[in-house]
mmCIF file of C-alpha atoms in Angstrom:
data_model
loop_
_atom_site.group_PDB
_atom_site.id
_atom_site.type_symbol
_atom_site.label_atom_id
_atom_site.label_comp_id
_atom_site.label_asym_id
_atom_site.label_seq_id
_atom_site.Cartn_x
_atom_site.Cartn_y
_atom_site.Cartn_z
ATOM 1 C CA MET A 1 -22.622 -16.162 -16.372
ATOM 2 C CA LEU A 2 -24.385 -16.739 -13.095
ATOM 3 C CA PRO A 3 -27.541 -14.918 -12.166
ATOM 4 C CA LEU A 4 -25.449 -13.022 -9.549
ATOM 5 C CA SER A 5 -24.609 -9.263 -9.163
ATOM 6 C CA LEU A 6 -21.196 -7.932 -7.668
ATOM 7 C CA ILE A 7 -21.830 -5.045 -5.179
ATOM 8 C CA ILE A 8 -18.930 -2.907 -4.397
ATOM 9 C CA ILE A 9 -18.840 0.559 -2.438
ATOM 10 C CA THR A 10 -16.010 2.937 -2.940
ATOM 11 C CA LYS A 11 -14.241 6.118 -2.178
ATOM 12 C CA ASN A 12 -10.837 6.602 -3.668
ATOM 13 C CA GLU A 13 -10.030 2.893 -4.274
ATOM 14 C CA ILE A 14 -7.979 3.370 -7.527
ATOM 15 C CA LYS A 15 -5.288 1.099 -6.058
ATOM 16 C CA HIS A 16 -7.622 -1.806 -5.970
ATOM 17 C CA ILE A 17 -10.810 -1.600 -7.871
ATOM 18 C CA ALA A 18 -9.753 -3.108 -11.081
ATOM 19 C CA ALA A 19 -8.204 -6.005 -9.502
ATOM 20 C CA CYS A 20 -11.218 -6.664 -7.389
ATOM 21 C CA ILE A 21 -13.725 -6.569 -10.461
ATOM 22 C CA GLU A 22 -11.402 -8.250 -12.809
ATOM 23 C CA ALA A 23 -11.123 -11.390 -10.534
ATOM 24 C CA VAL A 24 -14.856 -11.732 -10.427
ATOM 25 C CA LYS A 25 -15.794 -11.136 -14.250
ATOM 26 C CA PRO A 26 -15.350 -14.769 -15.068
ATOM 27 C CA ILE A 27 -18.494 -15.596 -13.227
ATOM 28 C CA CYS A 28 -20.396 -12.434 -12.911
ATOM 29 C CA ALA A 29 -21.568 -10.059 -15.672
ATOM 30 C CA ASP A 30 -23.498 -7.386 -13.573
ATOM 31 C CA ILE A 31 -21.178 -5.429 -11.467
ATOM 32 C CA VAL A 32 -22.355 -2.499 -9.512
ATOM 33 C CA VAL A 33 -20.162 0.370 -7.903
ATOM 34 C CA ALA A 34 -21.657 2.650 -5.479
ATOM 35 C CA ASP A 35 -19.078 5.649 -5.244
ATOM 36 C CA SER A 36 -19.055 8.174 -2.539
ATOM 37 C CA GLY A 37 -17.135 11.037 -4.091
ATOM 38 C CA SER A 38 -13.967 9.529 -5.322
ATOM 39 C CA SER A 39 -11.310 11.998 -6.812
ATOM 40 C CA ASP A 40 -8.480 9.721 -7.856
ATOM 41 C CA GLY A 41 -9.864 8.118 -10.908
ATOM 42 C CA THR A 42 -11.775 5.162 -9.238
ATOM 43 C CA VAL A 43 -15.062 5.879 -11.095
ATOM 44 C CA GLU A 44 -13.269 5.790 -14.395
ATOM 45 C CA ALA A 45 -11.328 2.685 -13.613
ATOM 46 C CA ALA A 46 -14.474 0.856 -12.577
ATOM 47 C CA LYS A 47 -16.252 1.891 -15.762
ATOM 48 C CA ALA A 48 -13.444 0.789 -17.757
ATOM 49 C CA CYS A 49 -13.780 -2.727 -16.202
ATOM 50 C CA GLY A 50 -17.408 -3.007 -17.188
ATOM 51 C CA ALA A 51 -19.073 -1.747 -13.899
ATOM 52 C CA ARG A 52 -22.252 0.324 -13.777
ATOM 53 C CA VAL A 53 -21.198 3.307 -11.335
ATOM 54 C CA TYR A 54 -23.646 5.159 -9.243
ATOM 55 C CA PRO A 55 -22.888 8.243 -7.163
ATOM 56 C CA VAL A 56 -24.127 7.960 -3.763
ATOM 57 C CA GLU A 57 -24.109 9.974 -0.596
ATOM 58 C CA TRP A 58 -22.172 8.299 2.177
ATOM 59 C CA THR A 59 -24.524 7.392 5.070
ATOM 60 C CA GLY A 60 -22.686 4.551 6.736
ATOM 61 C CA TYR A 61 -21.549 1.120 5.586
ATOM 62 C CA SER A 62 -24.877 -0.650 6.014
ATOM 63 C CA ASP A 63 -27.118 1.990 4.415
ATOM 64 C CA THR A 64 -24.906 2.704 1.535
ATOM 65 C CA LYS A 65 -24.694 -1.097 0.752
ATOM 66 C CA ASN A 66 -28.371 -1.748 1.287
ATOM 67 C CA ARG A 67 -29.011 1.136 -1.343
ATOM 68 C CA ALA A 68 -26.391 -0.260 -3.753
ATOM 69 C CA ASN A 69 -28.058 -3.612 -3.614
ATOM 70 C CA GLN A 70 -31.270 -1.860 -5.118
ATOM 71 C CA TRP A 71 -29.368 -1.381 -8.423
ATOM 72 C CA ALA A 72 -28.579 -4.974 -8.830
ATOM 73 C CA GLU A 73 -30.035 -6.901 -11.849
ATOM 74 C CA ASN A 74 -30.047 -10.073 -9.764
ATOM 75 C CA ASP A 75 -31.674 -10.980 -6.379
ATOM 76 C CA TRP A 76 -28.326 -12.926 -5.471
ATOM 77 C CA ILE A 77 -25.761 -10.619 -4.356
ATOM 78 C CA LEU A 78 -21.939 -10.917 -3.890
ATOM 79 C CA SER A 79 -20.792 -8.273 -1.834
ATOM 80 C CA LEU A 80 -17.011 -7.385 -1.606
ATOM 81 C CA ASP A 81 -14.870 -4.504 -0.631
ATOM 82 C CA ALA A 82 -12.946 -3.020 -3.097
ATOM 83 C CA ASP A 83 -9.548 -4.136 -1.471
ATOM 84 C CA GLU A 84 -10.691 -7.836 -1.611
ATOM 85 C CA ILE A 85 -9.776 -10.102 -4.410
ATOM 86 C CA ALA A 86 -11.625 -13.345 -4.861
ATOM 87 C CA THR A 87 -9.374 -16.482 -5.798
ATOM 88 C CA PRO A 88 -9.986 -18.992 -8.424
ATOM 89 C CA ALA A 89 -10.928 -21.599 -5.814
ATOM 90 C CA LEU A 90 -13.582 -19.307 -4.282
ATOM 91 C CA LEU A 91 -15.069 -18.518 -7.938
ATOM 92 C CA GLU A 92 -15.337 -22.358 -8.466
ATOM 93 C CA SER A 93 -17.096 -22.720 -4.994
ATOM 94 C CA ILE A 94 -19.430 -19.903 -6.041
ATOM 95 C CA LYS A 95 -20.320 -21.580 -9.217
ATOM 96 C CA SER A 96 -20.930 -24.993 -7.512
ATOM 97 C CA PHE A 97 -23.202 -23.121 -4.815
ATOM 98 C CA MET A 98 -25.288 -21.327 -7.471
ATOM 99 C CA SER A 99 -25.594 -24.314 -9.547
ATOM 100 C CA SER A 100 -27.242 -26.071 -6.454
ATOM 101 C CA ASN A 101 -30.348 -23.947 -7.030
ATOM 102 C CA PRO A 102 -30.086 -22.632 -3.151
ATOM 103 C CA SER A 103 -33.028 -21.307 -1.256
ATOM 104 C CA SER A 104 -33.209 -17.623 -0.944
ATOM 105 C CA HIS A 105 -32.927 -18.274 2.699
ATOM 106 C CA THR A 106 -29.281 -19.459 2.298
ATOM 107 C CA VAL A 107 -26.524 -17.197 3.130
ATOM 108 C CA ALA A 108 -23.030 -18.063 2.085
ATOM 109 C CA LEU A 109 -20.011 -17.482 4.094
ATOM 110 C CA ILE A 110 -16.655 -16.525 2.485
ATOM 111 C CA ARG A 111 -13.172 -17.083 4.205
ATOM 112 C CA ARG A 112 -11.138 -13.841 4.320
ATOM 113 C CA ARG A 113 -7.340 -13.586 4.702
ATOM 114 C CA LEU A 114 -5.614 -10.509 5.503
ATOM 115 C CA VAL A 115 -2.616 -9.278 3.496
ATOM 116 C CA TYR A 116 -0.321 -7.206 5.715
ATOM 117 C CA ARG A 117 3.022 -5.833 4.806
ATOM 118 C CA SER A 118 2.775 -7.736 1.390
ATOM 119 C CA ARG A 119 2.328 -10.924 3.243
ATOM 120 C CA LEU A 120 -0.755 -13.189 3.380
ATOM 121 C CA LEU A 121 -1.391 -13.807 7.169
ATOM 122 C CA TYR A 122 -2.476 -17.461 8.060
ATOM 123 C CA TYR A 123 -2.763 -17.154 11.785
ATOM 124 C CA GLY A 124 -3.880 -14.777 14.648
ATOM 125 C CA SER A 125 -7.293 -13.111 14.777
ATOM 126 C CA THR A 126 -8.063 -13.619 11.029
ATOM 127 C CA ARG A 127 -7.047 -17.271 10.863
ATOM 128 C CA HIS A 128 -10.739 -18.545 10.909
ATOM 129 C CA GLU A 129 -12.394 -15.154 9.613
ATOM 130 C CA TYR A 130 -15.781 -15.948 7.563
ATOM 131 C CA ARG A 131 -17.772 -13.213 6.279
ATOM 132 C CA LYS A 132 -21.492 -13.293 5.297
ATOM 133 C CA ARG A 133 -20.932 -11.968 1.731
ATOM 134 C CA LEU A 134 -23.165 -14.031 -0.686
ATOM 135 C CA PHE A 135 -27.074 -13.891 -0.116
ATOM 136 C CA ASN A 136 -30.432 -13.165 -1.706
ATOM 137 C CA ARG A 137 -31.548 -9.552 -1.349
ATOM 138 C CA THR A 138 -35.365 -10.603 -0.908
ATOM 139 C CA HIS A 139 -34.195 -12.321 2.349
ATOM 140 C CA ALA A 140 -31.310 -10.579 3.769
ATOM 141 C CA GLN A 141 -30.305 -7.128 4.307
ATOM 142 C CA TRP A 142 -27.462 -5.223 5.965
ATOM 143 C CA ASN A 143 -28.191 -4.123 9.595
ATOM 144 C CA SER A 144 -27.698 -0.721 11.284
ATOM 145 C CA GLN A 145 -24.296 -1.151 12.687
ATOM 146 C CA ALA A 146 -22.071 1.779 12.378
ATOM 147 C CA VAL A 147 -18.916 -0.632 11.807
ATOM 148 C CA HIS A 148 -18.426 -4.283 11.313
ATOM 149 C CA GLU A 149 -21.716 -4.422 9.689
ATOM 150 C CA ASP A 150 -23.739 -7.840 9.391
ATOM 151 C CA LEU A 151 -26.702 -9.222 7.658
ATOM 152 C CA ASN A 152 -30.065 -9.398 9.155
ATOM 153 C CA SER A 153 -31.919 -12.425 8.456
ATOM 154 C CA SER A 154 -34.600 -14.553 9.838
ATOM 155 C CA SER A 155 -34.179 -17.588 12.324
ATOM 156 C CA ASP A 156 -34.756 -20.000 9.317
ATOM 157 C CA THR A 157 -31.686 -18.890 7.513
ATOM 158 C CA TYR A 158 -29.065 -21.495 6.422
ATOM 159 C CA PHE A 159 -25.698 -20.917 6.291
ATOM 160 C CA VAL A 160 -23.031 -22.535 4.209
ATOM 161 C CA LYS A 161 -19.216 -22.022 3.970
ATOM 162 C CA LEU A 162 -17.765 -21.778 0.676
ATOM 163 C CA LYS A 163 -14.261 -23.069 -0.320
ATOM 164 C CA GLY A 164 -11.275 -20.772 -1.427
ATOM 165 C CA ILE A 165 -10.942 -17.109 0.055
ATOM 166 C CA VAL A 166 -10.704 -13.551 -0.679
ATOM 167 C CA GLU A 167 -7.418 -11.862 0.076
ATOM 168 C CA HIS A 168 -7.970 -8.588 1.935
ATOM 169 C CA ASP A 169 -5.178 -6.006 1.069
ATOM 170 C CA SER A 170 -6.584 -3.168 3.144
ATOM 171 C CA TYR A 171 -3.680 -1.371 4.698
ATOM 172 C CA ARG A 172 -0.836 0.480 2.809
ATOM 173 C CA ASP A 173 1.406 0.565 5.824
ATOM 174 C CA LYS A 174 1.479 0.577 9.602
ATOM 175 C CA ASN A 175 0.242 4.373 9.837
ATOM 176 C CA ASP A 176 -2.788 3.469 7.571
ATOM 177 C CA LEU A 177 -3.626 0.652 9.765
ATOM 178 C CA TYR A 178 -3.688 2.638 12.677
ATOM 179 C CA GLU A 179 -5.555 5.400 11.211
ATOM 180 C CA LYS A 180 -8.311 3.122 9.991
ATOM 181 C CA LEU A 181 -8.404 1.326 13.309
ATOM 182 C CA GLU A 182 -8.980 4.797 15.255
ATOM 183 C CA ARG A 183 -11.769 5.561 12.828
ATOM 184 C CA TYR A 184 -13.251 2.102 13.589
ATOM 185 C CA ALA A 185 -12.881 2.324 17.344
ATOM 186 C CA GLN A 186 -14.690 5.892 17.278
ATOM 187 C CA LEU A 187 -17.666 4.409 15.164
ATOM 188 C CA PHE A 188 -17.921 1.317 17.266
ATOM 189 C CA ALA A 189 -17.630 3.194 20.710
ATOM 190 C CA LYS A 190 -20.049 6.056 19.871
ATOM 191 C CA GLN A 191 -22.797 3.621 18.735
ATOM 192 C CA LYS A 192 -22.532 1.307 21.779
ATOM 193 C CA ALA A 193 -22.487 4.584 24.103
ATOM 194 C CA GLU A 194 -25.558 5.549 22.205
ATOM 195 C CA GLU A 195 -27.230 2.170 23.000
ATOM 196 C CA GLY A 196 -26.490 2.863 26.776
ATOM 197 C CA LYS A 197 -23.637 0.351 26.824
ATOM 198 C CA ARG A 198 -20.737 0.747 29.515
ATOM 199 C CA ALA A 199 -17.320 -0.550 29.270
ATOM 200 C CA SER A 200 -16.569 -2.707 32.413
ATOM 201 C CA TRP A 201 -13.385 -2.607 34.372
ATOM 202 C CA LEU A 202 -12.393 -5.960 32.792
ATOM 203 C CA LYS A 203 -13.075 -4.692 29.326
ATOM 204 C CA LEU A 204 -11.091 -1.669 30.004
ATOM 205 C CA TYR A 205 -8.013 -3.177 31.597
ATOM 206 C CA VAL A 206 -7.961 -6.974 31.014
ATOM 207 C CA SER A 207 -9.659 -8.012 27.932
ATOM 208 C CA PRO A 208 -7.344 -6.223 25.454
ATOM 209 C CA TYR A 209 -4.313 -8.061 26.961
ATOM 210 C CA VAL A 210 -5.965 -11.294 27.004
ATOM 211 C CA LEU A 211 -7.019 -10.912 23.302
ATOM 212 C CA PHE A 212 -3.226 -9.854 22.587
ATOM 213 C CA LEU A 213 -1.957 -13.312 23.889
ATOM 214 C CA LYS A 214 -4.790 -15.262 22.656
ATOM 215 C CA ASN A 215 -3.891 -13.888 19.070
ATOM 216 C CA LEU A 216 -0.237 -14.456 19.578
ATOM 217 C CA ILE A 217 -0.127 -17.833 21.295
ATOM 218 C CA ILE A 218 -3.400 -19.607 21.188
ATOM 219 C CA ARG A 219 -4.179 -18.402 17.572
ATOM 220 C CA LEU A 220 -0.567 -19.126 16.695
ATOM 221 C CA GLY A 221 0.059 -15.509 15.440
ATOM 222 C CA LEU A 222 3.761 -15.672 16.119
ATOM 223 C CA LEU A 223 4.067 -18.144 13.084
ATOM 224 C CA ASP A 224 3.335 -15.165 10.785
ATOM 225 C CA GLY A 225 6.636 -13.664 11.896
ATOM 226 C CA MET A 226 6.868 -9.743 12.572
ATOM 227 C CA PRO A 227 3.815 -8.862 10.309
ATOM 228 C CA GLY A 228 1.880 -11.232 12.560
ATOM 229 C CA ILE A 229 3.270 -9.616 15.735
ATOM 230 C CA GLU A 230 2.487 -6.149 14.435
ATOM 231 C CA TYR A 231 -0.988 -6.987 13.609
ATOM 232 C CA ALA A 232 -1.770 -8.406 17.020
ATOM 233 C CA MET A 233 -0.321 -5.268 18.589
ATOM 234 C CA ALA A 234 -2.568 -3.031 16.305
ATOM 235 C CA GLU A 235 -5.707 -5.205 17.653
ATOM 236 C CA LEU A 236 -4.504 -4.630 21.062
ATOM 237 C CA TYR A 237 -4.517 -0.939 20.446
ATOM 238 C CA TYR A 238 -7.995 -1.136 18.948
ATOM 239 C CA SER A 239 -9.457 -3.135 21.792
ATOM 240 C CA LYS A 240 -8.152 -0.628 24.228
ATOM 241 C CA ARG A 241 -9.087 2.366 22.294
ATOM 242 C CA LYS A 242 -12.692 1.404 21.801
ATOM 243 C CA TYR A 243 -13.371 0.540 25.370
ATOM 244 C CA ARG A 244 -11.968 3.829 26.611
ATOM 245 C CA LEU A 245 -13.862 5.700 24.050
ATOM 246 C CA ILE A 246 -17.101 3.818 25.059
ATOM 247 C CA LYS A 247 -16.379 5.133 28.476
ATOM 248 C CA ARG A 248 -15.919 8.788 27.529
ATOM 249 C CA TYR A 249 -18.743 8.930 25.253
ATOM 250 C CA TYR A 250 -21.223 7.346 27.947
ATOM 251 C CA GLU A 251 -19.983 9.719 30.348
ATOM 252 C CA SER A 252 -20.293 12.760 28.182
ATOM 253 C CA GLY A 253 -23.684 11.643 26.664
ATOM 254 C CA ALA A 254 -22.334 10.447 23.421
ATOM 255 C CA GLU A 255 -21.860 13.944 22.052
#
């Protein structure tokens, strides 16, 4: 087994948690699940898969992940969402990376492919989506962003891209997709308004439609068929919504 700890934060992820853990178990023995009050059997399922489960108060994505990292047995952290499944090709790439004795200042980026309506999307906005997911906790920590969290690391950090992918099966259906995007838009907009950021006229009325056309045409989202078109339309909604909320929060003092 690799000197690597898998960290997952959860709340009511019974549908996904076992598959997420089982996919990584061939290379990783230390599995930590930080659970924020699941009531659907997630905790029991995670324990049955060999994970150590810690109850944790939800204080945001970044802060919850940072606290969970403290419970890891190893300094090298593989951070996955419960609805992400690592492919065999990715596991092989992780093994190769770890066997190279990487510097603690190295952060590995993992490619993520979205599963929507039971179909893996190859184009559109998620075509080249890489996330910072494998790192040494002595060097990098999650930042304070309310949503779309990222790693804070020093200027001498070295980034590498791993082969293989994680399959991201996040949305039950179209309604679930829009509900999550609404929640992300609320979090994003409130944070930006609190930082004093404003939404320009271009952001409000032009950028969302430019993004929509870019995802469908330049990024070839049309090639994913109706699921690709639906997802591009959802991102159009998200872009419009977050900028309008920034304007509203800013004008009301981010109350």
